[in-house]
PDB file of C-alpha atoms in Angstrom:
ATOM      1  CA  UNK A   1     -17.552  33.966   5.597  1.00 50.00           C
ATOM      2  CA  UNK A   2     -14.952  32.525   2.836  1.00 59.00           C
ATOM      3  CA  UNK A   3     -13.916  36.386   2.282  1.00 70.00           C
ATOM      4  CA  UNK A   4     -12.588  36.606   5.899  1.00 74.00           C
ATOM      5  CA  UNK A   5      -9.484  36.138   6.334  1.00 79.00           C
ATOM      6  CA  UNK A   6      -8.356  33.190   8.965  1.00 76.00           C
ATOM      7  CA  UNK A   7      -7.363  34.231  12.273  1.00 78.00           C
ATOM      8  CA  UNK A   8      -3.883  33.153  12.795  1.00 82.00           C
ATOM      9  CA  UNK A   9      -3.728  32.252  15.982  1.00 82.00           C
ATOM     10  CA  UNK A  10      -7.176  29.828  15.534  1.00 82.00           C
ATOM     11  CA  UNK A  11      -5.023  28.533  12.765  1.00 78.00           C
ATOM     12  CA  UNK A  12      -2.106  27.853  14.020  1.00 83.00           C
ATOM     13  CA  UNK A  13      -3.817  26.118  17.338  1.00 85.00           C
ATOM     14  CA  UNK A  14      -5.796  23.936  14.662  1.00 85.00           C
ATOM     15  CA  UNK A  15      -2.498  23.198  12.755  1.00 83.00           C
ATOM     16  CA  UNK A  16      -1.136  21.840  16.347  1.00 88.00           C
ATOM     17  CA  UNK A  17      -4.092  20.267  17.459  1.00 88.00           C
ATOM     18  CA  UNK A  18      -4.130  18.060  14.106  1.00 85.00           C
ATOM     19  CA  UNK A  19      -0.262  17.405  14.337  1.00 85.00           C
ATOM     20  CA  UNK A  20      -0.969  16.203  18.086  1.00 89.00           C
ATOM     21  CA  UNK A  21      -3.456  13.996  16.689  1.00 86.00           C
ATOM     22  CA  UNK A  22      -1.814  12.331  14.425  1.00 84.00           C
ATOM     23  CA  UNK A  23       1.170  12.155  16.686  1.00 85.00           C
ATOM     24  CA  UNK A  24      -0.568  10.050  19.061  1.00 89.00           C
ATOM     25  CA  UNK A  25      -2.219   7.819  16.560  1.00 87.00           C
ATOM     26  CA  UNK A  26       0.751   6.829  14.871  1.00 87.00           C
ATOM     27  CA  UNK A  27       2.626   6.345  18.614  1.00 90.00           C
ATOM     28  CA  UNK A  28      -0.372   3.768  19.859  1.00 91.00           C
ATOM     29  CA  UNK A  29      -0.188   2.170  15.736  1.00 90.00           C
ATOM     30  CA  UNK A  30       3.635   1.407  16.681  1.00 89.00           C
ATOM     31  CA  UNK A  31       2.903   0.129  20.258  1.00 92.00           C
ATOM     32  CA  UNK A  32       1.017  -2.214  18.895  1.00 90.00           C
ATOM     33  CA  UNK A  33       3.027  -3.104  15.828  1.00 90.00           C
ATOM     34  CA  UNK A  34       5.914  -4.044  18.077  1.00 92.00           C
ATOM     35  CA  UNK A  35       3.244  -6.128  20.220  1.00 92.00           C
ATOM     36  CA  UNK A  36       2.184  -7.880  17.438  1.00 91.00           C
ATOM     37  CA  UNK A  37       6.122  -8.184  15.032  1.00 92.00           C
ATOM     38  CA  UNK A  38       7.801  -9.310  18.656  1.00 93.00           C
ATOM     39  CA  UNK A  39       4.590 -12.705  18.861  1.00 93.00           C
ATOM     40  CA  UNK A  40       4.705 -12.786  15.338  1.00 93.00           C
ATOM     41  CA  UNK A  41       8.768 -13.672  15.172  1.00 93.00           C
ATOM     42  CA  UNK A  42       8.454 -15.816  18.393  1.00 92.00           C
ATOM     43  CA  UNK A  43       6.829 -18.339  16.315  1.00 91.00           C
ATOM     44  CA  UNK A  44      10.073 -19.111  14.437  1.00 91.00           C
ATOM     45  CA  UNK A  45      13.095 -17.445  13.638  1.00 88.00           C
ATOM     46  CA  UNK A  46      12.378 -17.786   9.471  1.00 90.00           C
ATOM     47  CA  UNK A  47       9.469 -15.317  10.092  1.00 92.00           C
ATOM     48  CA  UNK A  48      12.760 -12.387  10.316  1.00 91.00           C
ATOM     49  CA  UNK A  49      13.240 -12.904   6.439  1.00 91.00           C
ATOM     50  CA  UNK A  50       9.555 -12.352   5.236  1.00 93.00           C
ATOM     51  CA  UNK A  51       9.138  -9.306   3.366  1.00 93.00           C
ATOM     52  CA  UNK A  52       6.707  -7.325   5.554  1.00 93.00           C
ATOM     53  CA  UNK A  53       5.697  -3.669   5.650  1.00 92.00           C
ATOM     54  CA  UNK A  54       3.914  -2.467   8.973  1.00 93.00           C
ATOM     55  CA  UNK A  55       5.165   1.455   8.299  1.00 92.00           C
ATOM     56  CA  UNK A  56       7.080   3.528   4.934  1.00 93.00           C
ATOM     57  CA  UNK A  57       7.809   6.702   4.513  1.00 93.00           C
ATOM     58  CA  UNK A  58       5.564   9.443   2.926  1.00 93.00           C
ATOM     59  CA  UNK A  59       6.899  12.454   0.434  1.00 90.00           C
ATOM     60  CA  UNK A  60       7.028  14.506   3.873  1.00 88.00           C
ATOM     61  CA  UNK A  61       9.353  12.604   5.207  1.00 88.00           C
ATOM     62  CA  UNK A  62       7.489  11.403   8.072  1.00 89.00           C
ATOM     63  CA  UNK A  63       6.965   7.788   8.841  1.00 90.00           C
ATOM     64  CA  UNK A  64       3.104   6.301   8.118  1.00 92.00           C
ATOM     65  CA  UNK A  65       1.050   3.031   8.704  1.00 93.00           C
ATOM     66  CA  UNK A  66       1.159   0.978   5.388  1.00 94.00           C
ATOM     67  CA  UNK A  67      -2.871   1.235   5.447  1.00 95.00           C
ATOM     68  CA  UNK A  68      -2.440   5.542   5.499  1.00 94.00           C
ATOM     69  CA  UNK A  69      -0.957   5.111   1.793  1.00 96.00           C
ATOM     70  CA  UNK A  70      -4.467   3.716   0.777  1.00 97.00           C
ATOM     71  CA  UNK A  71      -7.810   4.943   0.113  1.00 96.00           C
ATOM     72  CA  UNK A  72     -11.458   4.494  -1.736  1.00 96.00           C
ATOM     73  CA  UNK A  73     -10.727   6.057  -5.144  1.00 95.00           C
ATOM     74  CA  UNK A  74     -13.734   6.500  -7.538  1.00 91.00           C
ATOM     75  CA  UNK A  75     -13.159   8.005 -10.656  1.00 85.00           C
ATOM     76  CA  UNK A  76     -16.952   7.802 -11.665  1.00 81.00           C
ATOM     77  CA  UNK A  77     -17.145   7.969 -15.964  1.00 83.00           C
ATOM     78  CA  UNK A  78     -12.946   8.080 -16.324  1.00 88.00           C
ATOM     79  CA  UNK A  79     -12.149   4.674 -15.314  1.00 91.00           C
ATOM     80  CA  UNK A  80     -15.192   2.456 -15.859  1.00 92.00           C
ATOM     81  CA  UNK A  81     -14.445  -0.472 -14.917  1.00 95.00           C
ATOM     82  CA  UNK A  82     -11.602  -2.689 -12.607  1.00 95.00           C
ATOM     83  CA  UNK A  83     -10.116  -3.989 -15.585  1.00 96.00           C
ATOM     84  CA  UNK A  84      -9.349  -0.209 -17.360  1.00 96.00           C
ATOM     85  CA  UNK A  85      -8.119   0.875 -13.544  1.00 96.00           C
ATOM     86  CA  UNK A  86      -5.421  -1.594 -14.033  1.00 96.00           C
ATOM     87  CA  UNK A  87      -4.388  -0.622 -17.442  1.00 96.00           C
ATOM     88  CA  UNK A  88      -4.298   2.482 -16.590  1.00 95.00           C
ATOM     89  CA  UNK A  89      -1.999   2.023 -13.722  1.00 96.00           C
ATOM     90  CA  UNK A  90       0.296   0.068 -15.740  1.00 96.00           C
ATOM     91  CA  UNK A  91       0.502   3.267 -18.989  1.00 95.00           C
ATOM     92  CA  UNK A  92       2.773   4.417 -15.674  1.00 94.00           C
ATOM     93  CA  UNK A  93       6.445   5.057 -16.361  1.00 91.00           C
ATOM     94  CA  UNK A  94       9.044   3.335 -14.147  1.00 86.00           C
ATOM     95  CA  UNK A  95      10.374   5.857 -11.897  1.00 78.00           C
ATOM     96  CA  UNK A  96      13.624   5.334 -12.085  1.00 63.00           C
ATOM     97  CA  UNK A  97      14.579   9.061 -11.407  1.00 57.00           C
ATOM     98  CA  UNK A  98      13.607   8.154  -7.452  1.00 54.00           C
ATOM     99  CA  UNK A  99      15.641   5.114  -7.405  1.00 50.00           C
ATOM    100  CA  UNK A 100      18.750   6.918  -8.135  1.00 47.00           C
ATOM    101  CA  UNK A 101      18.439   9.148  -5.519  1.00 47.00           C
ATOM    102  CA  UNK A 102      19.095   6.266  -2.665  1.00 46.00           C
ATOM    103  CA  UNK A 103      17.299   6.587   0.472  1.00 48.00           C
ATOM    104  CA  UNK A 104      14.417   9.031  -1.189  1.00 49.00           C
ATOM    105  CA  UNK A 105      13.438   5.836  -3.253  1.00 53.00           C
ATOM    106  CA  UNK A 106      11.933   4.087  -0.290  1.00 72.00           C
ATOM    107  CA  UNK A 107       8.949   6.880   0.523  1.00 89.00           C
ATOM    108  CA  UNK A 108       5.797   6.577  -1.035  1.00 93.00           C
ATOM    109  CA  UNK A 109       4.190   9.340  -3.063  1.00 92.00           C
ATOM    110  CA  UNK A 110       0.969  10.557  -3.080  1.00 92.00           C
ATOM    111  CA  UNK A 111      -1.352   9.970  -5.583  1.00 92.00           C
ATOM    112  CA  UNK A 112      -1.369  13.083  -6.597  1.00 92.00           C
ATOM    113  CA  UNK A 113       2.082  13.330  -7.327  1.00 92.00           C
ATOM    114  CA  UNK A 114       2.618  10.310  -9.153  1.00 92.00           C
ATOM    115  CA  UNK A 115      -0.528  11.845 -11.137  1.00 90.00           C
ATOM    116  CA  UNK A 116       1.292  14.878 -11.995  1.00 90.00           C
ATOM    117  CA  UNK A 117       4.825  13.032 -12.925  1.00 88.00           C
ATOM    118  CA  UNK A 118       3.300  10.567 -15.050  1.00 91.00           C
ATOM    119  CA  UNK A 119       5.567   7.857 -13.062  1.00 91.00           C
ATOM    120  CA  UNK A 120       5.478   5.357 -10.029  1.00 93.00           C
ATOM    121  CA  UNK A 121       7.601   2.903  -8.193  1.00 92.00           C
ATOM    122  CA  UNK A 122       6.101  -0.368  -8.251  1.00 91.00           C
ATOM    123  CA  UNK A 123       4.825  -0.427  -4.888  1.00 94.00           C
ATOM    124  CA  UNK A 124       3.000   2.758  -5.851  1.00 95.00           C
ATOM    125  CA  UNK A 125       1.592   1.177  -8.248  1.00 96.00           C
ATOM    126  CA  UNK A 126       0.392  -1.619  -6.175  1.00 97.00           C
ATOM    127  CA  UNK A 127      -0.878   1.245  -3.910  1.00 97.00           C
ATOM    128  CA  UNK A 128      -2.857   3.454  -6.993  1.00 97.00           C
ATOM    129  CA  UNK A 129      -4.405   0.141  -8.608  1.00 97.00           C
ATOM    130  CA  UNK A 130      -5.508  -1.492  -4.750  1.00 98.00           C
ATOM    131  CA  UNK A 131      -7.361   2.038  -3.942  1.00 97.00           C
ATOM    132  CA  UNK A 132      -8.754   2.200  -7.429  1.00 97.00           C
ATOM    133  CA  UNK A 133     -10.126  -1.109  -6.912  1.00 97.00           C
ATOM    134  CA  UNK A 134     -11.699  -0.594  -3.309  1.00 97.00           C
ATOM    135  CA  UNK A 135     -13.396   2.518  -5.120  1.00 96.00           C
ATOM    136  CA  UNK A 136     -14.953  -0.292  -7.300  1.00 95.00           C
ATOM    137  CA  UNK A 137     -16.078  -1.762  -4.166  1.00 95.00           C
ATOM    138  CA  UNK A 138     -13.917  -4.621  -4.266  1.00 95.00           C
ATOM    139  CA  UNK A 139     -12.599  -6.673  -1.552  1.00 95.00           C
ATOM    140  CA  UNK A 140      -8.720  -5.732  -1.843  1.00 97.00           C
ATOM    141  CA  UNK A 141      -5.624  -6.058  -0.540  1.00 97.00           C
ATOM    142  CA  UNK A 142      -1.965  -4.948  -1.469  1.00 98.00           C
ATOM    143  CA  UNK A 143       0.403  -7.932  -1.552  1.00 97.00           C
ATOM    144  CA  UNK A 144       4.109  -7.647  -0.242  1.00 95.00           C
ATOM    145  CA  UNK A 145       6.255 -10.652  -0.868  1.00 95.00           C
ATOM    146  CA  UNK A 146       8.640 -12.470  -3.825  1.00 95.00           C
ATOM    147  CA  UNK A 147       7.604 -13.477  -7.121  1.00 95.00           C
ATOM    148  CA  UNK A 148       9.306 -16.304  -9.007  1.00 94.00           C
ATOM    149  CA  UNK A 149      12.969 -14.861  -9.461  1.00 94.00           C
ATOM    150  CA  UNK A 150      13.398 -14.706  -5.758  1.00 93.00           C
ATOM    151  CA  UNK A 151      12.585 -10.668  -5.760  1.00 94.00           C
ATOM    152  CA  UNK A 152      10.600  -8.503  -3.383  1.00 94.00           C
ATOM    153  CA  UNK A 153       7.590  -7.228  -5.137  1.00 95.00           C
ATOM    154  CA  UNK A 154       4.164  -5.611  -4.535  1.00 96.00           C
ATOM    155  CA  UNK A 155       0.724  -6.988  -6.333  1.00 97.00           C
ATOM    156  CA  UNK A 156      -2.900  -6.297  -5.568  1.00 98.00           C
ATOM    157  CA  UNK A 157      -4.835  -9.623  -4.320  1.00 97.00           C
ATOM    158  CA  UNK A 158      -8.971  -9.484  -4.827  1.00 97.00           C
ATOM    159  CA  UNK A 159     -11.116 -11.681  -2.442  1.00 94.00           C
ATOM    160  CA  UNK A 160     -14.142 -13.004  -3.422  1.00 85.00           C
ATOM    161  CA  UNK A 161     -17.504 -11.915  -1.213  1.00 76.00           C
ATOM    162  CA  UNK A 162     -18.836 -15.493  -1.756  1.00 70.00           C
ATOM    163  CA  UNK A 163     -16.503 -17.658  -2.074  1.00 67.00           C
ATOM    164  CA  UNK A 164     -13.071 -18.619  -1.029  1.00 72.00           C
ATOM    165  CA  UNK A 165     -11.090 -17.332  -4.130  1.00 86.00           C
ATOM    166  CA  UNK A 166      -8.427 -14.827  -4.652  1.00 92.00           C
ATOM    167  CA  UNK A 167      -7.389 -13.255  -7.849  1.00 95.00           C
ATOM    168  CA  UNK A 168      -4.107 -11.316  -8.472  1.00 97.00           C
ATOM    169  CA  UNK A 169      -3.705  -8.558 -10.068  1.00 98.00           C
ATOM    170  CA  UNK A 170      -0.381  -7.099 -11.414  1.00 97.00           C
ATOM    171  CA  UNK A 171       0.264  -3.220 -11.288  1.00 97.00           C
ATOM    172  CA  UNK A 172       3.036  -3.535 -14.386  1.00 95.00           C
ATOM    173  CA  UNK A 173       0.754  -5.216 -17.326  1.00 96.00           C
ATOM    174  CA  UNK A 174      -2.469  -5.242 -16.278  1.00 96.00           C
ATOM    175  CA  UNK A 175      -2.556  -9.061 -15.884  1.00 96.00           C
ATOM    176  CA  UNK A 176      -5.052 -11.103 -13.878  1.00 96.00           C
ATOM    177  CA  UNK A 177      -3.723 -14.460 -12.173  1.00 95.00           C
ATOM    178  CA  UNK A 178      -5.442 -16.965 -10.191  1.00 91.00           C
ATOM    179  CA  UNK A 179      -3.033 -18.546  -7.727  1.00 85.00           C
ATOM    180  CA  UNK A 180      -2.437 -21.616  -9.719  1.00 87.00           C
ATOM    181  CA  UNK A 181      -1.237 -19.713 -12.329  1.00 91.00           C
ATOM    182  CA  UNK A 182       0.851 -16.140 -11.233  1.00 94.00           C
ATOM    183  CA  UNK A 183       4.231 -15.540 -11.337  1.00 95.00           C
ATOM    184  CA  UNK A 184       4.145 -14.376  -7.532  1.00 96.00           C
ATOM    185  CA  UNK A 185       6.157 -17.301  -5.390  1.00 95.00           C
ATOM    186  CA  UNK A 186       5.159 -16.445  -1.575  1.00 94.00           C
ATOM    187  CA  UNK A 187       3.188 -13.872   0.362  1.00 95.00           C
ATOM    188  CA  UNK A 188       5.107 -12.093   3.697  1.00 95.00           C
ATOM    189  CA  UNK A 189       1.608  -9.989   4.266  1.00 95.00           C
ATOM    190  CA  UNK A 190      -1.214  -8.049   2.802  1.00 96.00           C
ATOM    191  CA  UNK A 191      -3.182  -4.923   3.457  1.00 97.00           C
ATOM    192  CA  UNK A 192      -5.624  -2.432   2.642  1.00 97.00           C
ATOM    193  CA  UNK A 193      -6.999   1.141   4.073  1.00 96.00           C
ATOM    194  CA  UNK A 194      -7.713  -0.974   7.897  1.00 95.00           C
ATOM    195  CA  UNK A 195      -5.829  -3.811   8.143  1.00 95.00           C
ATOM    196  CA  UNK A 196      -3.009  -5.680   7.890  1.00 95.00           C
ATOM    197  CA  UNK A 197      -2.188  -9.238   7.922  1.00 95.00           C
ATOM    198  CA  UNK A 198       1.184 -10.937   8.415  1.00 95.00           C
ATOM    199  CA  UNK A 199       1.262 -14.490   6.990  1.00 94.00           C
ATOM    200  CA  UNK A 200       2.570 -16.783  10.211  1.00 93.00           C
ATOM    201  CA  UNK A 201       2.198 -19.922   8.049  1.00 91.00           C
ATOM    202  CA  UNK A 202       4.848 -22.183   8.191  1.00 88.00           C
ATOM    203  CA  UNK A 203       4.622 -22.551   4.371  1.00 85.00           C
ATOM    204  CA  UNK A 204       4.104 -19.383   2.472  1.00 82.00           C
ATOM    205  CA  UNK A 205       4.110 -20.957  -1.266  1.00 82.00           C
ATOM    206  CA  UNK A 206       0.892 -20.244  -3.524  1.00 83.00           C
ATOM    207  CA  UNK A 207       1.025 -23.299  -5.155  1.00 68.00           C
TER     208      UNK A 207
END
């Protein structure tokens, strides 16, 4: 019954069991990140400098898989479509209250913080707009690499179900690019809420 209170002790051996858990998980996910960042470097010493993120930091303070910061979001009549998501993302303010506090700008928040401050790095917003669009169903992926001035950035990449074509998607504007045509120079690696792919081409251009 809701109106009984919890036993303590069944709580606190839950509370363990789930830490346990996740312990584990995230010791085997680094096993085989290592596995897979020491044959992914072997193939040439270039492959160093590619922006790639296998783990970031959450609001707790603990370290998490890339794919933990996504999920499925369906907003039902709110959002209706892809194309609102994405606007929506981008009414966002710039956090820029994060990035002064040095090392505290490089966790991720949860969406339900950057809900309740109005604001959001720009990876976070890569993050909000990529699980807004898997809630749509879409094939999606968040994008980690350097846009045309040389700089790191985060974008949200769309795969087509029947065809070979990707669309871009940037979290700041709203803006829709086909490859031919974004401002986005290279791609280090991409992922979603299972997977993620490092790009071990010798040439990462777009064009």
């Amino acid at each position: 019954s809701l109106s009984e209170p919890v036993d303590k002790v069944e709580y606190n051996s839950q509370v363990r069991e789930e830490e346990m858990t996740r312990t584990n998980r995230f010791t085997n996910f680094l096993s085989l990140a290592k596995s897979s960042w020491n044959e992914f470097v072997s193939k040439s010493e270039e492959f160093k400098q590619r922006p790639i993120k296998l783990i970031a930091y959450g609001e707790d303070g603990l370290q998490h898989c890339s794919c933990e910061f996504l999920r499925p979001l369906k907003c039902g009549r709110v959002l209706r479509t892809p194309k609102q998501a994405a606007y929506w993302v981008s009414l966002l303010q710039e956090d820029t209250v994060s990035q002064m506090l040095g090392d505290v700008s490089s966790r991720w928040s949860s969406f339900e913080t950057i809900a309740s401050h109005g604001r959001a790095k720009s990876e976070e917003r890569a993050l909000l707009l990529c699980s807004f669009l898997l809630g749509f169903g879409l094939d999606a992926y968040v994008c980690y690499g350097y846009d045309k001035q040389s700089r790191v950035h985060s974008w949200v990449m769309t795969l087509m179900k029947t065809e070979s074509t990707a669309m871009f998607w940037e979290p700041l504007n709203a803006s829709c690019y086909s490859a031919y045509d974004s401002p986005y120079a290279s791609i280090g690696c991409v992922f979603n809420d299972h997977v993620i792919y490092l790009n071990a081409q010798e040439d990462t251009a777009l064009e």
